[in-house]
Coordinates of C-alpha atoms in Angstrom, one line a residue:
M1 CA -20.9 2.6 -28.2
P2 CA -21.1 -1.4 -26.9
R3 CA -21.0 -1.8 -24.1
W4 CA -16.5 -3.6 -24.5
G5 CA -15.9 -0.3 -26.8
R6 CA -16.9 1.5 -23.6
E7 CA -15.0 -0.4 -20.6
L8 CA -11.3 -0.1 -22.9
L9 CA -11.9 3.6 -23.4
G10 CA -12.1 3.5 -19.1
W11 CA -9.6 1.5 -18.3
T12 CA -7.7 3.6 -20.9
V13 CA -8.6 7.3 -19.5
A14 CA -7.3 5.3 -15.6
A15 CA -4.0 4.2 -17.0
A16 CA -3.3 7.7 -18.5
I17 CA -4.4 9.1 -14.9
A18 CA -2.3 6.1 -13.2
I19 CA 0.7 7.5 -15.3
A20 CA 0.4 11.1 -14.6
A21 CA -0.7 10.4 -10.8
V22 CA 2.6 7.8 -10.1
A23 CA 4.9 10.2 -12.8
V24 CA 4.0 13.0 -9.7
V25 CA 4.9 11.0 -6.5
A26 CA 8.0 10.4 -8.4
A27 CA 9.0 13.6 -9.2
S28 CA 8.4 15.4 -6.0
P29 CA 10.5 14.3 -3.1
R30 CA 7.8 11.6 -1.8
S31 CA 11.0 9.7 -4.4
E32 CA 11.6 8.5 -1.5
L33 CA 9.1 6.0 -0.8
L34 CA 9.1 4.7 -3.8
F35 CA 12.5 4.2 -4.8
R36 CA 14.7 4.2 -1.5
D37 CA 12.9 3.7 1.2
G38 CA 13.9 0.8 3.3
D39 CA 10.7 -0.4 3.7
S40 CA 9.7 -0.2 0.2
L41 CA 12.4 -2.7 -0.6
V42 CA 11.4 -5.8 0.8
T43 CA 9.4 -7.0 -2.0
T44 CA 12.8 -6.1 -4.0
L45 CA 14.3 -7.7 -1.9
V46 CA 11.9 -10.8 -2.0
V47 CA 12.0 -11.1 -5.6
H48 CA 15.6 -10.9 -6.3
S49 CA 16.5 -13.5 -3.9
L50 CA 14.0 -15.4 -5.9
A51 CA 16.2 -15.0 -8.7
I52 CA 19.6 -15.5 -8.2
G53 CA 17.5 -19.4 -6.3
Q54 CA 18.6 -18.4 -2.6
P55 CA 16.5 -20.8 1.0
Q56 CA 13.6 -18.7 1.7
D57 CA 14.2 -17.6 6.0
W58 CA 11.8 -13.8 6.0
A59 CA 11.9 -11.9 9.2
M60 CA 7.9 -10.3 8.1
S61 CA 6.0 -7.7 9.7
S62 CA 3.0 -8.9 10.8
V63 CA 2.0 -8.1 6.9
L64 CA 3.4 -10.7 4.5
F65 CA 3.5 -8.7 1.1
L66 CA 1.6 -11.6 -1.6
P67 CA -0.1 -10.4 -3.6
E68 CA 2.5 -7.2 -4.2
I69 CA 5.7 -9.2 -3.7
A70 CA 3.0 -11.3 -6.6
V71 CA 2.5 -8.6 -9.3
L72 CA 6.1 -7.1 -9.0
W73 CA 8.5 -11.0 -9.2
M74 CA 6.5 -11.0 -13.0
L75 CA 6.8 -7.0 -13.9
S76 CA 10.0 -7.8 -12.9
L77 CA 10.6 -10.6 -15.7
L78 CA 10.4 -7.6 -18.8
G79 CA 13.9 -7.2 -17.5
L80 CA 13.5 -2.9 -17.0
G81 CA 15.5 -2.6 -13.2
I82 CA 14.7 -1.8 -10.3
N83 CA 13.9 1.9 -10.2
A84 CA 10.9 1.1 -13.5
T85 CA 9.9 -2.0 -11.9
L86 CA 8.8 -0.1 -9.6
A87 CA 7.8 3.0 -10.9
L88 CA 5.8 0.5 -13.3
A89 CA 4.0 -1.4 -10.1
G90 CA 3.1 2.3 -8.6
V91 CA 1.1 2.8 -12.4
V92 CA -0.4 -1.0 -11.7
N93 CA -1.3 -0.4 -7.8
V94 CA -3.3 2.7 -9.3
L95 CA -5.1 0.9 -12.2
A96 CA -5.9 -1.8 -9.6
L97 CA -8.1 0.8 -7.5
Y98 CA -9.6 1.9 -10.7
G99 CA -10.8 -2.1 -11.3
A100 CA -11.6 -2.1 -7.8
L101 CA -13.3 1.2 -8.2
R102 CA -15.0 0.5 -11.5
V103 CA -16.8 -3.0 -9.8
A104 CA -18.3 -0.9 -6.7
A105 CA -19.7 1.6 -8.9
G106 CA -22.0 -1.2 -10.4
S107 CA -22.8 -3.2 -13.5
A108 CA -24.0 -1.1 -16.5
L109 CA -27.1 -2.7 -16.8
R110 CA -28.3 -2.4 -13.4
A111 CA -26.4 1.6 -12.3
R112 CA -26.0 5.0 -14.0
A113 CA -22.4 5.5 -15.3
P114 CA -20.8 3.0 -13.7
I115 CA -17.9 4.1 -15.6
A116 CA -17.9 7.8 -15.5
G117 CA -18.6 7.6 -11.6
A118 CA -15.7 4.9 -11.6
L119 CA -13.6 7.3 -13.2
L120 CA -14.7 10.4 -10.5
G121 CA -13.1 8.0 -7.8
L122 CA -9.5 7.6 -9.4
T123 CA -9.2 11.4 -10.5
G124 CA -10.5 12.2 -6.8
F125 CA -7.8 10.0 -5.6
A126 CA -4.8 11.2 -8.3
L127 CA -6.1 14.9 -7.2
L128 CA -4.9 14.3 -3.8
A129 CA -1.7 12.5 -3.9
A130 CA -0.4 15.2 -6.0
T131 CA -1.0 17.8 -3.2
E132 CA 1.3 15.3 -1.2
G133 CA 5.1 15.5 -1.8
S134 CA 6.9 15.0 1.4
A135 CA 10.2 12.6 1.8
S136 CA 8.7 11.2 5.2
R137 CA 6.8 8.1 5.7
D138 CA 5.2 10.0 8.6
A139 CA 3.5 12.3 7.6
L140 CA -0.4 12.7 6.9
E141 CA 0.1 12.0 3.4
L142 CA -2.0 9.0 2.0
A143 CA -2.8 8.9 -0.8
S144 CA 0.6 8.8 -2.2
L145 CA 0.8 5.3 -0.3
L146 CA -0.5 3.4 -2.7
T147 CA 2.2 3.9 -5.1
T148 CA 4.8 1.4 -3.4
T149 CA 4.4 -2.0 -2.9
T150 CA 5.1 -1.9 1.0
Y151 CA 2.3 0.6 2.2
Y152 CA -0.3 -1.6 2.3
S153 CA -1.3 -1.0 -1.9
A154 CA -3.4 -5.0 -1.8
T155 CA -5.3 -4.1 1.2
V156 CA -6.9 -0.6 0.1
V157 CA -7.9 -2.3 -3.6
A158 CA -8.9 -5.2 -1.4
A159 CA -11.3 -2.7 0.9
V160 CA -12.6 -1.1 -2.0
L161 CA -13.3 -4.6 -3.6
G162 CA -15.2 -5.5 -0.6
V163 CA -17.3 -3.0 -0.7
G164 CA -17.7 -3.3 -3.9
L165 CA -18.9 -7.3 -4.3
A166 CA -21.4 -6.7 -1.5
R167 CA -23.1 -3.5 -4.0
R168 CA -23.5 -6.0 -7.2
A169 CA -24.9 -9.3 -4.6
I170 CA -28.0 -6.4 -3.5
D171 CA -28.2 -4.9 -6.8
R172 CA -28.9 -8.5 -8.5
N173 CA -30.3 -10.1 -6.0
D174 CA -33.0 -7.1 -6.4
V175 CA -33.7 -8.0 -9.6
S176 CA -33.3 -11.5 -9.4
R177 CA -35.9 -12.2 -7.9
G178 CA -36.3 -16.2 -8.4
T179 CA -32.3 -16.4 -6.4
P180 CA -33.2 -14.4 -3.0
V181 CA -28.9 -14.4 -2.1
A182 CA -25.9 -14.4 -5.9
W183 CA -24.1 -17.7 -4.5
G184 CA -21.3 -16.4 -6.2
L185 CA -20.6 -13.0 -5.4
V186 CA -21.0 -14.6 -1.4
V187 CA -18.2 -16.8 -2.1
T188 CA -15.9 -14.8 -3.8
L189 CA -16.6 -11.5 -1.6
A190 CA -15.5 -14.2 1.1
L191 CA -12.1 -15.8 -0.5
V192 CA -10.6 -12.8 -1.3
A193 CA -11.2 -11.1 3.1
A194 CA -9.6 -14.7 3.4
A195 CA -6.6 -14.2 1.3
S196 CA -6.3 -10.3 2.5
V197 CA -6.1 -11.2 6.6
L198 CA -3.9 -13.9 5.3
T199 CA -1.5 -11.4 3.7
N200 CA -2.4 -8.5 6.2
P201 CA -4.7 -8.1 9.1
L202 CA -5.4 -4.6 8.8
F203 CA -8.2 -5.8 6.4
A204 CA -9.9 -7.3 9.7
A205 CA -9.9 -3.2 11.1
W206 CA -9.9 -2.3 7.6
A207 CA -12.9 -3.5 6.3
T208 CA -14.5 -6.6 7.8
V209 CA -15.8 -4.6 11.1
P210 CA -16.6 -0.9 9.1
L211 CA -18.5 -3.2 5.7
G212 CA -19.8 -5.4 8.3
A213 CA -21.7 -3.1 11.0
V214 CA -23.5 -1.7 7.4
L215 CA -23.8 -5.0 6.2
V216 CA -25.2 -6.0 9.1
V217 CA -27.3 -2.5 9.5
V218 CA -29.3 -2.7 5.9
A219 CA -29.5 -6.9 7.1
W220 CA -32.3 -6.1 9.4
R221 CA -34.8 -5.0 6.5
R222 CA -32.9 -7.7 3.6
A223 CA -32.3 -11.7 4.7
D224 CA -30.2 -11.8 1.9
V225 CA -27.7 -9.6 3.7
W226 CA -26.8 -11.4 6.0
W227 CA -25.3 -14.0 4.1
M228 CA -22.7 -11.2 2.8
A229 CA -21.7 -9.9 6.1
G230 CA -21.5 -13.8 7.4
A231 CA -19.3 -14.2 4.7
L232 CA -17.0 -11.7 4.6
V233 CA -16.3 -12.4 8.8
T234 CA -16.1 -16.2 7.9
G235 CA -13.5 -15.0 5.5
S236 CA -11.8 -13.2 8.3
I237 CA -11.4 -16.2 10.3
I238 CA -10.0 -17.8 7.8
G239 CA -7.3 -15.7 6.5
Y240 CA -6.4 -15.5 9.9
L241 CA -6.4 -18.9 11.0
A242 CA -3.7 -19.7 7.3
R243 CA -1.2 -17.5 8.9
M244 CA -0.6 -19.7 11.2
P245 CA 1.1 -22.2 9.4
L246 CA 2.9 -19.1 8.1
A247 CA 4.2 -18.0 12.3
H248 CA 8.1 -19.1 11.3
L249 CA 7.9 -16.3 8.2
I250 CA 6.5 -13.8 11.3
A251 CA 9.1 -12.5 13.5
N252 CA 6.1 -9.6 14.5
T253 CA 2.5 -10.1 15.3
G254 CA 1.4 -6.4 15.5
A255 CA 0.7 -7.1 19.1
G256 CA 3.5 -4.7 20.3
Y257 CA 1.8 -1.7 18.3
I258 CA -1.7 -2.1 20.5
D259 CA -1.4 -0.5 24.2
P260 CA -5.0 0.9 24.6
S261 CA -3.2 3.3 27.6
Q262 CA -2.0 5.2 25.2
W263 CA -4.8 6.3 24.2
R264 CA -4.1 10.6 24.3
A265 CA -1.0 10.0 23.1
S266 CA -2.0 8.6 20.2
L267 CA -4.4 11.4 20.2
D268 CA -1.6 14.2 20.2
Y269 CA 0.4 12.0 17.8
Y270 CA -2.5 12.3 14.8
G271 CA -2.8 16.0 15.8
V272 CA 0.5 16.7 15.4
L273 CA 0.3 15.0 11.5
L274 CA -2.6 16.9 10.7
A275 CA -0.9 20.4 12.6
D276 CA 1.8 19.5 10.2
R277 CA -0.5 19.0 6.7
W278 CA -2.6 21.6 7.4
S279 CA 0.3 24.4 7.8
A280 CA 1.9 22.0 4.0
P281 CA 1.9 23.2 1.0
W282 CA -1.6 21.8 -0.6
G283 CA -2.2 20.3 2.7
A284 CA -5.2 22.9 4.4
A285 CA -6.6 21.5 0.2
S286 CA -6.3 18.6 0.3
L287 CA -7.4 18.7 4.1
L288 CA -10.6 20.1 3.0
L289 CA -11.3 17.8 0.6
I290 CA -11.3 15.3 2.5
G291 CA -13.2 17.0 4.2
A292 CA -15.9 17.8 1.7
L293 CA -16.1 14.0 0.6
W294 CA -16.4 13.1 4.1
A295 CA -19.5 15.7 4.3
G296 CA -20.7 14.1 1.1
S297 CA -20.8 10.7 1.7
I298 CA -23.8 11.2 4.6
A299 CA -25.6 13.1 2.5
V300 CA -25.2 10.9 -0.6
T301 CA -25.9 7.9 2.3
R302 CA -29.9 9.1 2.9
Q303 CA -30.4 10.3 -0.1
L304 CA -30.1 6.9 -2.1
A305 CA -31.4 5.5 1.0
A306 CA -34.5 7.9 0.8
R307 CA -34.6 6.1 -2.9
R308 CA -34.4 2.8 -1.9
R309 CA -30.9 2.6 -4.3
V310 CA -29.2 -0.2 -1.6
G311 CA -26.3 -1.2 -3.6
A312 CA -25.0 2.3 -3.5
A313 CA -26.5 3.5 -0.1
I314 CA -24.2 1.0 1.3
V315 CA -21.3 2.1 -1.1
A316 CA -21.7 5.9 0.1
A317 CA -22.4 5.0 3.9
C318 CA -18.8 3.2 3.1
G319 CA -17.5 6.0 2.5
W320 CA -18.0 7.3 6.6
V321 CA -18.1 4.5 8.4
M322 CA -15.3 3.4 7.3
P323 CA -12.9 6.7 8.4
L324 CA -14.9 7.0 11.9
L325 CA -14.5 4.1 13.2
V326 CA -10.6 3.5 11.8
I327 CA -9.7 6.8 13.4
V328 CA -11.3 6.0 16.4
G329 CA -9.8 2.9 16.5
A330 CA -5.9 3.8 15.6
V331 CA -6.5 6.4 19.0
V332 CA -8.2 3.8 21.3
L333 CA -5.8 0.9 20.4
G334 CA -2.7 4.0 21.0
T335 CA -1.4 3.7 17.7
H336 CA 1.4 5.8 16.0
A337 CA 1.0 5.0 12.1
A338 CA -0.2 7.7 10.1
R339 CA 0.1 4.9 7.4
Y340 CA -3.3 2.9 9.6
L341 CA -4.7 6.1 8.7
Q342 CA -5.5 5.3 5.4
P343 CA -8.8 4.3 4.8
A344 CA -9.6 8.4 5.9
V345 CA -8.7 8.7 1.7
F346 CA -9.0 5.8 0.0
A347 CA -12.7 5.4 2.0
P348 CA -14.8 8.5 0.4
L349 CA -13.2 7.5 -3.2
L350 CA -16.1 4.6 -2.5
T351 CA -18.5 8.0 -2.8
L352 CA -17.4 9.2 -6.0
T353 CA -18.6 6.7 -7.5
V354 CA -22.4 6.4 -7.3
L355 CA -22.8 10.2 -7.5
P356 CA -24.2 9.2 -11.0
A357 CA -26.5 7.6 -9.6
L358 CA -28.8 10.8 -7.8
L359 CA -28.4 12.7 -11.8
P360 CA -31.9 13.2 -13.4
D361 CA -33.3 10.0 -15.4
R362 CA -33.5 12.5 -18.4
L363 CA -29.7 13.6 -18.2
T364 CA -27.7 12.0 -21.4
V365 CA -23.9 11.1 -19.3
T366 CA -21.9 9.7 -22.0
R367 CA -21.4 10.6 -25.3
L368 CA -19.3 8.6 -28.3
V369 CA -17.4 11.9 -29.1
P370 CA -16.6 13.7 -26.0
A371 CA -15.8 10.3 -24.2
V372 CA -13.4 10.1 -26.8
G373 CA -11.7 12.9 -27.0
T374 CA -11.3 13.2 -23.1
A375 CA -9.8 9.7 -23.4
A376 CA -7.7 11.4 -26.2
V377 CA -6.0 14.3 -24.5
A378 CA -5.9 11.9 -21.4
L379 CA -3.2 10.1 -22.6
V380 CA -1.5 12.6 -25.3
A381 CA -0.8 13.9 -21.5
A382 CA -0.1 11.4 -20.2
A383 CA 2.4 10.1 -22.6
G384 CA 3.9 13.7 -23.0
L385 CA 4.8 14.4 -19.9
G386 CA 3.9 11.1 -17.6
I387 CA 5.9 8.9 -19.5
P388 CA 9.0 10.8 -19.4
S389 CA 9.3 12.3 -16.1
L390 CA 8.3 8.4 -14.8
V391 CA 11.3 7.7 -17.1
A392 CA 14.0 10.6 -16.0
A393 CA 12.9 9.7 -12.2
A394 CA 13.5 5.7 -12.7
T395 CA 16.1 6.6 -14.0
A396 CA 18.1 9.4 -12.2
P397 CA 22.4 8.3 -10.9
D398 CA 23.1 8.4 -7.7
A399 CA 26.8 8.5 -8.1
D400 CA 27.2 7.2 -4.0
L401 CA 25.1 4.5 -4.8
D402 CA 27.1 3.3 -7.6
C403 CA 30.2 3.5 -5.5
V404 CA 29.0 1.2 -3.1
V405 CA 28.0 -1.2 -5.2
R406 CA 30.8 -1.1 -7.2
W407 CA 32.8 -1.1 -4.0
T408 CA 31.2 -4.1 -2.8
E409 CA 31.0 -6.3 -6.3
D410 CA 34.4 -5.9 -6.9
S411 CA 36.1 -6.7 -2.9
G412 CA 34.5 -10.7 -4.0
R413 CA 33.8 -10.0 -0.2
T414 CA 30.5 -9.4 2.8
G415 CA 29.8 -6.3 4.2
G416 CA 27.0 -5.3 6.8
G417 CA 25.0 -1.9 7.3
Q418 CA 22.1 -1.4 9.9
F419 CA 18.8 -1.3 8.1
W420 CA 17.9 2.5 6.7
T421 CA 22.1 2.8 5.9
V422 CA 22.5 -1.1 3.8
R423 CA 18.9 -1.3 2.4
L424 CA 19.2 -0.1 -0.6
P425 CA 22.4 -0.5 -1.2
K426 CA 22.2 -4.4 -1.3
T427 CA 18.6 -4.4 -3.2
H428 CA 20.9 -3.3 -6.4
L429 CA 23.4 -5.5 -5.6
A430 CA 23.8 -8.4 -8.2
D431 CA 24.0 -10.8 -5.5
P432 CA 22.6 -9.4 -2.2
R433 CA 24.0 -11.5 0.4
G434 CA 27.4 -9.1 -0.6
L435 CA 25.6 -7.0 2.2
V436 CA 24.2 -8.1 5.4
Q437 CA 21.8 -6.4 7.3
L438 CA 23.1 -5.7 10.7
D439 CA 22.0 -3.4 14.2
H440 CA 24.9 -0.8 15.5
Q441 CA 25.9 -4.0 18.4
L442 CA 26.5 -6.2 15.2
R443 CA 24.2 -8.8 15.3
G444 CA 21.9 -10.0 13.0
Y445 CA 19.0 -7.4 12.7
A446 CA 17.0 -10.8 11.5
W447 CA 13.9 -7.5 10.2
L448 CA 12.0 -7.4 6.9
M449 CA 14.7 -10.1 5.2
N450 CA 15.9 -12.6 4.4
R451 CA 18.4 -15.0 7.5
D452 CA 19.7 -16.8 5.0
D453 CA 22.2 -13.7 4.8
F454 CA 23.2 -14.4 8.1
A455 CA 24.5 -18.1 7.1
V456 CA 27.7 -16.3 6.7
G457 CA 28.4 -15.7 9.9
E458 CA 31.4 -13.1 9.5
V459 CA 31.8 -9.6 7.7
S460 CA 35.0 -7.6 6.5
F461 CA 34.1 -4.0 6.2
L462 CA 30.9 -1.9 7.2
V463 CA 28.9 0.5 4.9
M464 CA 28.0 3.2 6.9
D465 CA 25.6 7.0 7.2
D466 CA 24.4 9.4 8.9
Q467 CA 20.7 8.0 9.2
S468 CA 22.7 5.7 11.5
P469 CA 23.7 5.4 15.8
A470 CA 27.4 5.1 15.5
F471 CA 28.4 1.0 15.4
E472 CA 29.3 -0.5 18.6
L473 CA 33.2 -2.4 17.7
P474 CA 33.9 -5.6 19.3
A475 CA 36.7 -5.5 22.1
G476 CA 39.7 -4.4 20.9
V477 CA 38.4 -3.1 16.9
S478 CA 37.9 -0.1 16.2
L479 CA 37.5 2.4 13.0
S480 CA 40.3 3.1 12.8
D481 CA 41.9 -0.4 11.8
A482 CA 40.0 0.0 9.0
E483 CA 41.1 1.7 5.2
M484 CA 37.5 4.0 5.0
T485 CA 37.0 5.2 1.1
A486 CA 34.0 8.1 0.4
C487 CA 31.1 7.2 -1.6
G488 CA 29.8 10.7 -0.7
R489 CA 26.6 10.2 1.5
Y490 CA 28.2 6.9 2.2
T491 CA 31.6 5.4 4.4
I492 CA 33.3 2.2 3.9
A493 CA 35.0 1.0 6.5
D494 CA 37.1 -2.4 5.5
F495 CA 38.8 -4.2 8.3
G496 CA 40.7 -6.3 5.0
D497 CA 41.9 -9.6 6.3
R498 CA 40.3 -9.0 9.6
T499 CA 37.4 -10.2 10.1
L500 CA 34.2 -8.8 12.5
P501 CA 31.6 -11.7 14.0
I502 CA 28.0 -11.4 13.1
G503 CA 25.8 -11.8 17.4
P504 CA 23.1 -13.3 17.8
L505 CA 20.2 -12.7 15.5
R506 CA 17.8 -10.3 17.3
S507 CA 13.9 -8.2 15.5

């Protein structure tokens, strides 16, 4: 089979794996994060705001979600609807991970069975994602976060891609002895680092520090590697500086999430999450698999280093160095968020991409008929099981949500609600400005939303549910003054002609 045919076959199988993985997540309670979570909807709200021509004045977290927004905007042009677009974005994210793993697996001219290695890594991801079924965003279920558009999917892909670019540069230097530095790959690595830090400074902790550390160790024996380490650091610095003109969009720099004095509380927090994961269905199996991948990464690193396959050894080393440094760093800095530990899951997958390098030279890794047969089976499984499951999850009726959306649009007025309550109905409105995000004291809550929403100055009804605390209304106003409309899990308190002023903004 020609090389392009093998690559096409690899992408075909990867697409089938991606569809199957997202279908499993969408059919589980984890679909809450995919379709309905307040954080997960920020990219959809941005795309929706752009589509209606609203002035853009966003209050974002330290993460700007620039690649995720761009991809979601392009997918939204297909006109599939909100949930279907989010499901498709999940499939695209998994395919992007395959692309990054394919880069890390090496060139077909210089690596053994790189397509098989990349598919092996993607299969490992799919198995881990299939074991995760909690609706909680704080659960230690990290693989399935890649299927969302807001839990750092672009940063995950960029971190894997960065490792792959470093490996490709070293492999090229090994065979191009007249060219001591692969400048094109060095510049590309710098650009990836700059763009990644621009959109999410967490890339520096996930990739710049651990990959840089591995490159520095190798650089003591290979001078050309210093260029890659320098490109990684320089690109990260440029990306951080590029954030300065966008400071008005960043409502929280992330500095408040760091408190080294809380390291013991952080250790206890992650320990509880680990115990919960161990006791969850399939949780112990996933942790054992991750542990085996960590241990395997160390063993594979030693084997590849002994065989002087430097590029592949760097990939395998990142499989255990990244998780080690990120986990220790998260505890030392006193953080309390499971999503910060995602390298513990995706980094060991890198080792699977280089496993074929340890196979005997005379072993025939790929034959045409088995490869085509595998692709056919995968496509049939995806089409027969994954796609219908995805469609069912994306089109599942939500009468309560429909009730709020219909009532709001029929009223022709502007209402308000708290973060976890109002974001889902707001996302599904034809004009998201029909619902404004408030806190319990009716102050404008400028967090992951467009500040232009608050230009209306007042609201005439409130949307409530059990996820948010009771409102503290102005003096002389009570809920008894409102006409209540029940919409299942939501309740609409309509004050009619009486309006409630929006208080000062906070984030």
